Coordinates of C-alpha atoms in Angstrom, one line a residue:
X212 CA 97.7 116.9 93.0
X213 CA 100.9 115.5 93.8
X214 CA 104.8 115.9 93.1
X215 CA 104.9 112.6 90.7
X216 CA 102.6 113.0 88.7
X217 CA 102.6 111.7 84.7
X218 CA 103.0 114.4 82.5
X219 CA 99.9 115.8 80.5
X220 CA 101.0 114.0 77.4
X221 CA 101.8 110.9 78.6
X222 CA 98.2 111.4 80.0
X223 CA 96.4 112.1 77.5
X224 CA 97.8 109.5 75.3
X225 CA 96.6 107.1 77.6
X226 CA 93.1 108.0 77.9
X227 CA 92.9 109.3 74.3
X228 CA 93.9 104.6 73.0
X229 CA 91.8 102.8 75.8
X230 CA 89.3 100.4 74.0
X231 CA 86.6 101.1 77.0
X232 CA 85.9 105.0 77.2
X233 CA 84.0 104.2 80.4
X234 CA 85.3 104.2 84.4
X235 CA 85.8 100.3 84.5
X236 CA 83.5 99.0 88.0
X237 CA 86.7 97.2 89.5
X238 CA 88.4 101.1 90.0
X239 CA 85.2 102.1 92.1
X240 CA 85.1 99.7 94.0
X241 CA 88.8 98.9 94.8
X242 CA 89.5 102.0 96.7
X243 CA 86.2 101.5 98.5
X244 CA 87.3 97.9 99.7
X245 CA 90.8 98.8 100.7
X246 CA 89.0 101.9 103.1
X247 CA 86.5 99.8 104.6
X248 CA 89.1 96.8 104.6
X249 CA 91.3 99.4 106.8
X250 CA 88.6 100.5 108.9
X251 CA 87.1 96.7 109.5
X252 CA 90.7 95.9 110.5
X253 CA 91.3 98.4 113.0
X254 CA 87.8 98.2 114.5
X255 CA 88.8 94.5 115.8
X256 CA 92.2 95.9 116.7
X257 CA 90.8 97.7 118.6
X258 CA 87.5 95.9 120.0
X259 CA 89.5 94.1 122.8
X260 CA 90.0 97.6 124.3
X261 CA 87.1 99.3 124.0
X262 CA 83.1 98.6 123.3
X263 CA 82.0 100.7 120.4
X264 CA 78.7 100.7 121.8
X265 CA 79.3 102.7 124.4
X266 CA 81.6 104.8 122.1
X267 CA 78.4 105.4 120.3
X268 CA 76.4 105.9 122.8
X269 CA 78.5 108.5 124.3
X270 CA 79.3 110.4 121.3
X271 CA 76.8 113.8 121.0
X272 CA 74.3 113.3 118.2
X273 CA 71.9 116.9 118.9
X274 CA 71.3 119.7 116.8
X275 CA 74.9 121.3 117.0
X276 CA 76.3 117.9 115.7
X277 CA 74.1 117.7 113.0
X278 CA 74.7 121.2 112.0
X279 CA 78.3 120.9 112.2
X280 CA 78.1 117.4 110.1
X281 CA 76.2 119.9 107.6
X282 CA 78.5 122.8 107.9
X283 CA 81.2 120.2 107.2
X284 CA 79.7 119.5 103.4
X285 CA 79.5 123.1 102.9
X286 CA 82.8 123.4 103.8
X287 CA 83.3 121.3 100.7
X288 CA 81.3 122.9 98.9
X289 CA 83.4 125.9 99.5
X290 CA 86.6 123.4 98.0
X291 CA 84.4 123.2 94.7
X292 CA 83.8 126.9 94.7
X293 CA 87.0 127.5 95.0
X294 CA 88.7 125.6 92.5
X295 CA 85.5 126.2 89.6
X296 CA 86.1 129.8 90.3
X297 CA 89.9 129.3 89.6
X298 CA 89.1 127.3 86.5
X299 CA 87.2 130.1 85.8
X300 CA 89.6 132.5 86.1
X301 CA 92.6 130.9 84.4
X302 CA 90.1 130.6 81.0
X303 CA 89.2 134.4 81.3
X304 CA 85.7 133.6 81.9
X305 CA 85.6 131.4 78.9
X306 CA 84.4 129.1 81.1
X307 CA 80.9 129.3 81.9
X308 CA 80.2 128.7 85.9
X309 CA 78.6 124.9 84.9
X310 CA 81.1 124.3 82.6
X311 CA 84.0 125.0 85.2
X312 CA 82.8 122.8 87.5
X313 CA 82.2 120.1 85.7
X314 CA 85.6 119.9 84.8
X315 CA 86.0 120.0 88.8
X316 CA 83.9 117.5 89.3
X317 CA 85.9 115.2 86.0
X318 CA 89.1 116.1 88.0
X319 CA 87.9 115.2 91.5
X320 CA 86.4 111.6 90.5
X321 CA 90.0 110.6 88.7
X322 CA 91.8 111.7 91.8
X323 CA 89.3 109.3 93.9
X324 CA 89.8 106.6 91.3
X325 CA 93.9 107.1 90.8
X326 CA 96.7 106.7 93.1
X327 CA 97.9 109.8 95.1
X328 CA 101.3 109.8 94.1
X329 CA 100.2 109.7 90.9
X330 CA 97.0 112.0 90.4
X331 CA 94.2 112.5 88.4
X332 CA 93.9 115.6 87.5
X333 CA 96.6 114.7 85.2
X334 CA 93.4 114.0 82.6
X335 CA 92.6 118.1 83.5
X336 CA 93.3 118.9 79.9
X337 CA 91.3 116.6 78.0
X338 CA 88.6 117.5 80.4
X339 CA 89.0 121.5 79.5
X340 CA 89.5 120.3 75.6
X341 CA 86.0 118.9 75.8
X342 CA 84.2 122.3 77.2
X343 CA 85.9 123.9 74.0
X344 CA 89.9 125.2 75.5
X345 CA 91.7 124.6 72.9
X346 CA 94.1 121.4 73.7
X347 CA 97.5 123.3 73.8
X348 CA 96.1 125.7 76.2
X349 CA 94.3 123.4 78.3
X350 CA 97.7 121.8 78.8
X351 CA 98.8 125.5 79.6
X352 CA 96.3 126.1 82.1
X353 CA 96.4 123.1 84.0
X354 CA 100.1 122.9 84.2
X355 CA 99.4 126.6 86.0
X356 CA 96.8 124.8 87.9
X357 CA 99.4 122.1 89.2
X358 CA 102.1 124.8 90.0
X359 CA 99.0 127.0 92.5
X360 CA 98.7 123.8 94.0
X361 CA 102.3 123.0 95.1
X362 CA 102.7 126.7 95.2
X363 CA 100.1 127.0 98.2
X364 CA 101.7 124.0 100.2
X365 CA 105.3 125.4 99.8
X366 CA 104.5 129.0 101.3
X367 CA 101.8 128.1 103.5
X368 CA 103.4 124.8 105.5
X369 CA 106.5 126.6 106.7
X370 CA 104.1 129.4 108.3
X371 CA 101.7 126.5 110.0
X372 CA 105.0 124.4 111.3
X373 CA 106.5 127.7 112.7
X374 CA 102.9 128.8 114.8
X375 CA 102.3 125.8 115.9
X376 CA 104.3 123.8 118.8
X377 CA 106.2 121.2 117.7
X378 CA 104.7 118.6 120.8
X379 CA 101.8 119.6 119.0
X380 CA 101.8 119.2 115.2
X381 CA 104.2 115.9 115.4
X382 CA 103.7 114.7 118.4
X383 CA 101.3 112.0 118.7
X384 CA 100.7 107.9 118.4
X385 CA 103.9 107.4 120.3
X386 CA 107.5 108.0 119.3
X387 CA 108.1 106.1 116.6
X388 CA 104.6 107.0 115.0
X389 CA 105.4 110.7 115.5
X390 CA 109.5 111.0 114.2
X391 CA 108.1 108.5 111.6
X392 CA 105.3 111.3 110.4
X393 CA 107.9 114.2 110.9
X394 CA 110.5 112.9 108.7
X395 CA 107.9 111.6 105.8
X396 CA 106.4 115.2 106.2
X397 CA 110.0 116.9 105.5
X398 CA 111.1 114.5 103.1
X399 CA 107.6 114.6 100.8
X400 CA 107.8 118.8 101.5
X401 CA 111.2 119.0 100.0
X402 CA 110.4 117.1 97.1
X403 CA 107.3 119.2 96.7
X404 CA 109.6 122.2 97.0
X405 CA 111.6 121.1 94.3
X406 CA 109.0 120.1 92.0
X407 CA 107.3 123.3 92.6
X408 CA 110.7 125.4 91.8
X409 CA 110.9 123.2 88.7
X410 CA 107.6 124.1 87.3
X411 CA 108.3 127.8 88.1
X412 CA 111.6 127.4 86.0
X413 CA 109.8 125.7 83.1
X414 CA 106.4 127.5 82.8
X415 CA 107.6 131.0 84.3
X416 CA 111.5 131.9 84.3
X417 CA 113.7 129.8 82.3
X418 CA 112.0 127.1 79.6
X419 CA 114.2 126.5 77.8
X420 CA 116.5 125.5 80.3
X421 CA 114.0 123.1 81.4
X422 CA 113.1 122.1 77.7
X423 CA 117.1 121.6 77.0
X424 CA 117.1 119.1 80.1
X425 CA 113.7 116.9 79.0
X426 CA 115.3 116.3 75.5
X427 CA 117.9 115.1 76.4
X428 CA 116.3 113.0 79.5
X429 CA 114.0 111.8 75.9
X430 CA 117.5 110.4 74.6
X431 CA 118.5 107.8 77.5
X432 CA 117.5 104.8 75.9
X433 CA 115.1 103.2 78.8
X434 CA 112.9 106.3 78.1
X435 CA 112.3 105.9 74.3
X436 CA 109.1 105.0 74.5
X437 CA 107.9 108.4 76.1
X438 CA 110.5 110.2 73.9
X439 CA 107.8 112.0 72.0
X440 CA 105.6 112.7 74.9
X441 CA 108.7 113.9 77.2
X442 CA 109.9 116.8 74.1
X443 CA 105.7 117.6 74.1
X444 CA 105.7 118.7 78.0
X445 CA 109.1 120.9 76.9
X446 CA 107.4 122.5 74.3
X447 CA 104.0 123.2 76.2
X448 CA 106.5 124.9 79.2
X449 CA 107.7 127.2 76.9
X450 CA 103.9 127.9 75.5
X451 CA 102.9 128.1 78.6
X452 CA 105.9 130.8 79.8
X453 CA 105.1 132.8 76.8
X454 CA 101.0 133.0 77.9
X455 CA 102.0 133.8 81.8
X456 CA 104.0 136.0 81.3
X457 CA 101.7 138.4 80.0
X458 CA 99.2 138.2 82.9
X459 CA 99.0 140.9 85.1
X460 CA 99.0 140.4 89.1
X461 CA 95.1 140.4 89.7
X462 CA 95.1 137.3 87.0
X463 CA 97.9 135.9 89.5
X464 CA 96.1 136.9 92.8
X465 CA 92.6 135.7 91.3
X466 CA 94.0 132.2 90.8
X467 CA 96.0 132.2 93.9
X468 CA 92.7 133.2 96.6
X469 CA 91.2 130.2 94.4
X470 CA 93.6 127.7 95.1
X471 CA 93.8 129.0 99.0
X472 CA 90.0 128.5 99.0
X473 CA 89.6 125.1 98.2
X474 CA 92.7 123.9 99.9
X475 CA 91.4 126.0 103.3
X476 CA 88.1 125.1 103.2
X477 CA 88.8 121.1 102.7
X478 CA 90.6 121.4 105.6
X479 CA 88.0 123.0 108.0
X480 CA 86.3 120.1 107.4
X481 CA 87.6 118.2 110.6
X482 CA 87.9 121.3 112.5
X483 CA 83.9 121.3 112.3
X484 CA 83.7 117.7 113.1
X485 CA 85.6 118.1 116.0
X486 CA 83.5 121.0 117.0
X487 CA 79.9 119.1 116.7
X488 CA 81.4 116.1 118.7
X489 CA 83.8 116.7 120.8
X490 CA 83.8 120.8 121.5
X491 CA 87.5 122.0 122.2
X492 CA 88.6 124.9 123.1
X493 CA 90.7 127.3 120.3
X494 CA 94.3 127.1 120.8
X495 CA 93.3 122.6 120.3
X496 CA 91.4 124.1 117.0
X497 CA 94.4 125.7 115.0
X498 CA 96.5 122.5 116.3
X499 CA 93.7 120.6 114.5
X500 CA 93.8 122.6 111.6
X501 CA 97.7 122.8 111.2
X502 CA 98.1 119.1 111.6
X503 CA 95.9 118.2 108.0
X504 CA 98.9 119.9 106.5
X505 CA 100.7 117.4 107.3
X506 CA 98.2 115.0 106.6
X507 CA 97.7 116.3 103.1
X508 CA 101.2 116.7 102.6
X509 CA 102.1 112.8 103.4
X510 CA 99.1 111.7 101.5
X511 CA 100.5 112.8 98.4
X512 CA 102.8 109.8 98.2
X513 CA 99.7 107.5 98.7
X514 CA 100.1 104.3 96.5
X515 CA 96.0 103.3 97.1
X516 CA 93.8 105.5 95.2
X517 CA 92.8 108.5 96.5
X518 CA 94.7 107.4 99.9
X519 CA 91.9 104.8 100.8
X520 CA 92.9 103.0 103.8
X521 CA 96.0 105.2 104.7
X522 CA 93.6 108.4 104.7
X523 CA 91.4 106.1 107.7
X524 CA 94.6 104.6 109.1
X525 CA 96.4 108.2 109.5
X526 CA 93.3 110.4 110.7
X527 CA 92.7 107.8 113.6
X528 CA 96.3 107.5 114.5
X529 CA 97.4 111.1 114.1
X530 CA 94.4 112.6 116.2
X531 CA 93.9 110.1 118.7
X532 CA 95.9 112.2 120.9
X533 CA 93.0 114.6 120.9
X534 CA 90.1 112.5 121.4
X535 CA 88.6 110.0 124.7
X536 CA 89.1 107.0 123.0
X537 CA 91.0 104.9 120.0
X538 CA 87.0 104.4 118.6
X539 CA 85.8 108.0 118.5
X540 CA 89.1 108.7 116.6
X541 CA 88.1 106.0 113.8
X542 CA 84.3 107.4 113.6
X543 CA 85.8 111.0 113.0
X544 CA 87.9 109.3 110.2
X545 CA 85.1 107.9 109.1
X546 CA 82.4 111.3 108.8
X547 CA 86.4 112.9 107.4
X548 CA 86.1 110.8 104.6
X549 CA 82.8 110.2 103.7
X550 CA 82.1 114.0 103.2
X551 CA 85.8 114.7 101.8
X552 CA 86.0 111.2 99.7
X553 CA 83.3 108.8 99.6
X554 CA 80.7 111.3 98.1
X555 CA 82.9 112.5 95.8
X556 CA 83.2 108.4 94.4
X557 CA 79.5 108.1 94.7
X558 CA 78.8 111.0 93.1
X559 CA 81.6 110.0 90.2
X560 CA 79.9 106.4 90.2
X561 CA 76.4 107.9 88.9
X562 CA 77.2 111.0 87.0
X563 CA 80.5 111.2 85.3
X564 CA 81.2 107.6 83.6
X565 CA 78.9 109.4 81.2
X566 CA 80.6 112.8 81.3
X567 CA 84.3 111.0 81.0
X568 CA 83.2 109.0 78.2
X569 CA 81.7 111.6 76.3
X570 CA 84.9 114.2 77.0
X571 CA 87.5 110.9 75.7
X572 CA 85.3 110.4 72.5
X573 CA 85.2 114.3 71.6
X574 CA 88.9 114.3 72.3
X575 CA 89.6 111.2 69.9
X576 CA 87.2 112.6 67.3
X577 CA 89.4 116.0 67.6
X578 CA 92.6 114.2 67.2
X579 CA 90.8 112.4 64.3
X580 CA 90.1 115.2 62.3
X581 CA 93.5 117.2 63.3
X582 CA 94.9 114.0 61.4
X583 CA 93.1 114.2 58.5
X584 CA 93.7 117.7 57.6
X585 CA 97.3 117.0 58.2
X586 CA 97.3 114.0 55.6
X587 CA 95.1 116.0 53.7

C-alpha cells in the first residue's frame, strides 16, 4: 500500500508477459540481505559502545516475554483477519474464508518482495481473477481496497498527532534525526492526502473528470507506451463509481472496521514487544503506539522491498529514546520484523511460488480464450 503505486493495468500486463511465472530466488533473498546487511552494520556501529552480551543477558526472557513474543504473532494474525474478512466483504461473501485469505497471503508476499513506494498488492486483481472475480471487478474491488487503505491513514494520523505530545511522537535520535522524520512524515501524509482525494474523485464523486484528465495525460508523447493501460484505469474508475455507489453504509462500515483491524493490530505488535521486555508504564504505551504511524507512513516511500533495512534502521533510531541501550533497540527491531516481515517472506518462499504461478497461468489462459472469441 502506498501513494505511487502502478496502476492495475500496467500491473497486470506485467505479470500477465513474464517468460518465468515463478517468484525468481534473487527477489527472496535481496530484501533479506539488505535487512541483515542493515542490522550487521549497525551492530559494529555500535559494538564500540556497548557489549551485546550483556545486552542479552540483561534483557527478560520468562514466561511474560514469551507470551508477549506469542501475543505479538496473534496480533498479526488479527492483520490477516482483518483484511480476509474485508476481502470477504467487498466480494459479498463470494469469497469463501480460504479463498479470501489466500489472496491475502498472494498480496502480502508481493509487498515483501516489491519496493514500498511501489507495492504489491498492485497484482491484487489477478490474484481475485484466479479465485473466480471476474477481472473488471477484481480491478474494482481492489482499487476500493487501495482507497480504505489511504483512507484509514488520512483520518486516523491527524487524531494520533493531535493526542499525542509533539516532544513525544517526533522527538527523538537527536535534532536533525527528529525535524528530518517530522517533515518526511508531513510531506509523505500530504501526498497520501492527495492521492486518497484523487481516488475518491475517480472511483466515488466525479470519474469522469478523473477519466477526462488520464486521457489526455495518455496523449503526452513520453507516455505512449502506457497509453492503453493509462485510458484502462479511466474506464475501470468509472466502473468502479457506478458499482459503489449502490452500496449501502454497512457495505462501507464492513470494509472500513476491516481495514482499521489489520492496520491496528499490525501496530500492536511492538506495543506487546515492549511490554514482554521492557514493561512501561501507559501514557509511554500510546506514545509507542502513535509513533508506528509515522513509521508506517514514512515507510511508504521505501525504495528496498518491503522497507528491508530502512524498516531495522528506523525502528532502532526512532525508539531508542525509549529503551536502556542503542542494542536493545536493534533486538526489538529485530523480533518487529521477524513477526511483521520475515515470516511473511518465509512463508511466501515455501508456499506461494506455487500459488502465484498457478493464479498468472489461469490469468493468461483467460486472456487467451477472451482473444479467441474475440477473433472468432
Amino acid at each position: 500500500m502506498g501513494v505511487n503505486k502502478d496502476n492495475a493495468s500496467i500491473a497486470t500486463q506485467s505479470a500477465t508477459t513474464r517468460n518465468n511465472h515463478g517468484i525468481s530466488l534473487w527477489k527472496i533473498i535481496l530484501p533479506v540481505l539488505i535487512g541483515v546487511g542493515v542490522v550487521a552494520w549497525m551492530f559494529l556501529r555500535d559494538a564500540h559502545n556497548e557489549d551485546f552480551s550483556s545486552v542479552l543477558a540483561s534483557m527478560r526472557f520468562d514466561t511474560r516475554t514469551v507470551l508477549c513474543v506469542i501475543l505479538g504473532f496473534i496480533c498479526m494474525f488479527g492483520r490477516d483477519f482483518g483484511l480476509t474478512w474485508r476481502f470477504r466483504a467487498l466480494t459479498d461473501r463470494k469469497l469463501t474464508w480460504p479463498q479470501a485469505w489466500k489472496v491475502d497471503m498472494l498480496c502480502e508476499f508481493t509487498n515483501c518482495i516489491t519496493p514500498s513506494a511501489v507495492g504489491g498488492s498492485s497484482l491484487g486483481m489477478v490474484f481475485l481473477n484466479s479465485q473466480g472475480i471476474e477481472m473488471g471487478r477484481a480491478t474494482t474491488l481492489m482499487l476500493t481496497t487501495l482507497f480504505m487503505d489511504e483512507l484509514f491513514f488520512v483520518v486516523a494520523c491527524p487524531f494520533i498527532v493531535l493526542l499525542t505530545s509533539q516532544s513525544e511522537i517526533f522527538a527523538s535520535g537527536g535534532a536533525l534525526f527528529s525535524h528530518g522524520l517530522k517533515y518526511t512524515f508531513w510531506v509523505v501524509y500530504a501526498i497520501i492526502a492527495i492521492w486518497t482525494f484523487i481516488l475518491f474523485t475517480g472511483i466515488i464523486w466525479k470519474p469522469e473528470w478523473i477519466k477526462k484528465t488520464l486521457n489526455k495525460i495518455s496523449g503526452w508523447k513520453f507516455l505512449k507506451k502506457w497509453s492503453s493501460s493509462i485510458s484502462e484505469l479511466g474506464d475501470n474508475m468509472v466502473a468502479t463509481s457506478v458499482e459503489l455507489r449502490k452500496k449501502p453504509l454497512g457495505f462501507w462500515l464492513e470494509v472500513f472496521w476491516g481495514t482499521a483491524l489489520a492496520w491496528t493490530s499490525r501496530y500492536l505488535v511492538v506495543n506487546v514487544l515492549f511490554f514482554g521486555f521492557i514493561p512501561m508504564d501507559d501514557p509511554y504505551q500510546w506514545v509507542i503506539f502513535a509513533r508506528q504511524f509515522v513509521i508506517w507512513v514514512v515507510l511508504m516511500v521505501s525504495p528496498s522491498p518491503g522497507g528491508a533495512g530502512l524498516s531495522e534502521w528506523l525502528f532502532s533510531e526512532y525508539y531508542g529514546d525509549l529503551v536502556p541501550t542503542a542494542g536493545m533497540a536493534l533486538i526489538l527491531a529485530i523480533f518487529w520484523r521477524v513477526i511483521t516481515y520475515y515470516l511473511y517472506l518465509l512463508i511466501g518462499a515455501v508456499l506461494v511460488p506455487a500459488w502465484l504461478k498457478k493464479t498468472i497461468e489461469h490469468h493468461q489462459e483467460h486472456r487467451e480464450s477472451e482473444k479467441e472469441e474475440k477473433d472468432a
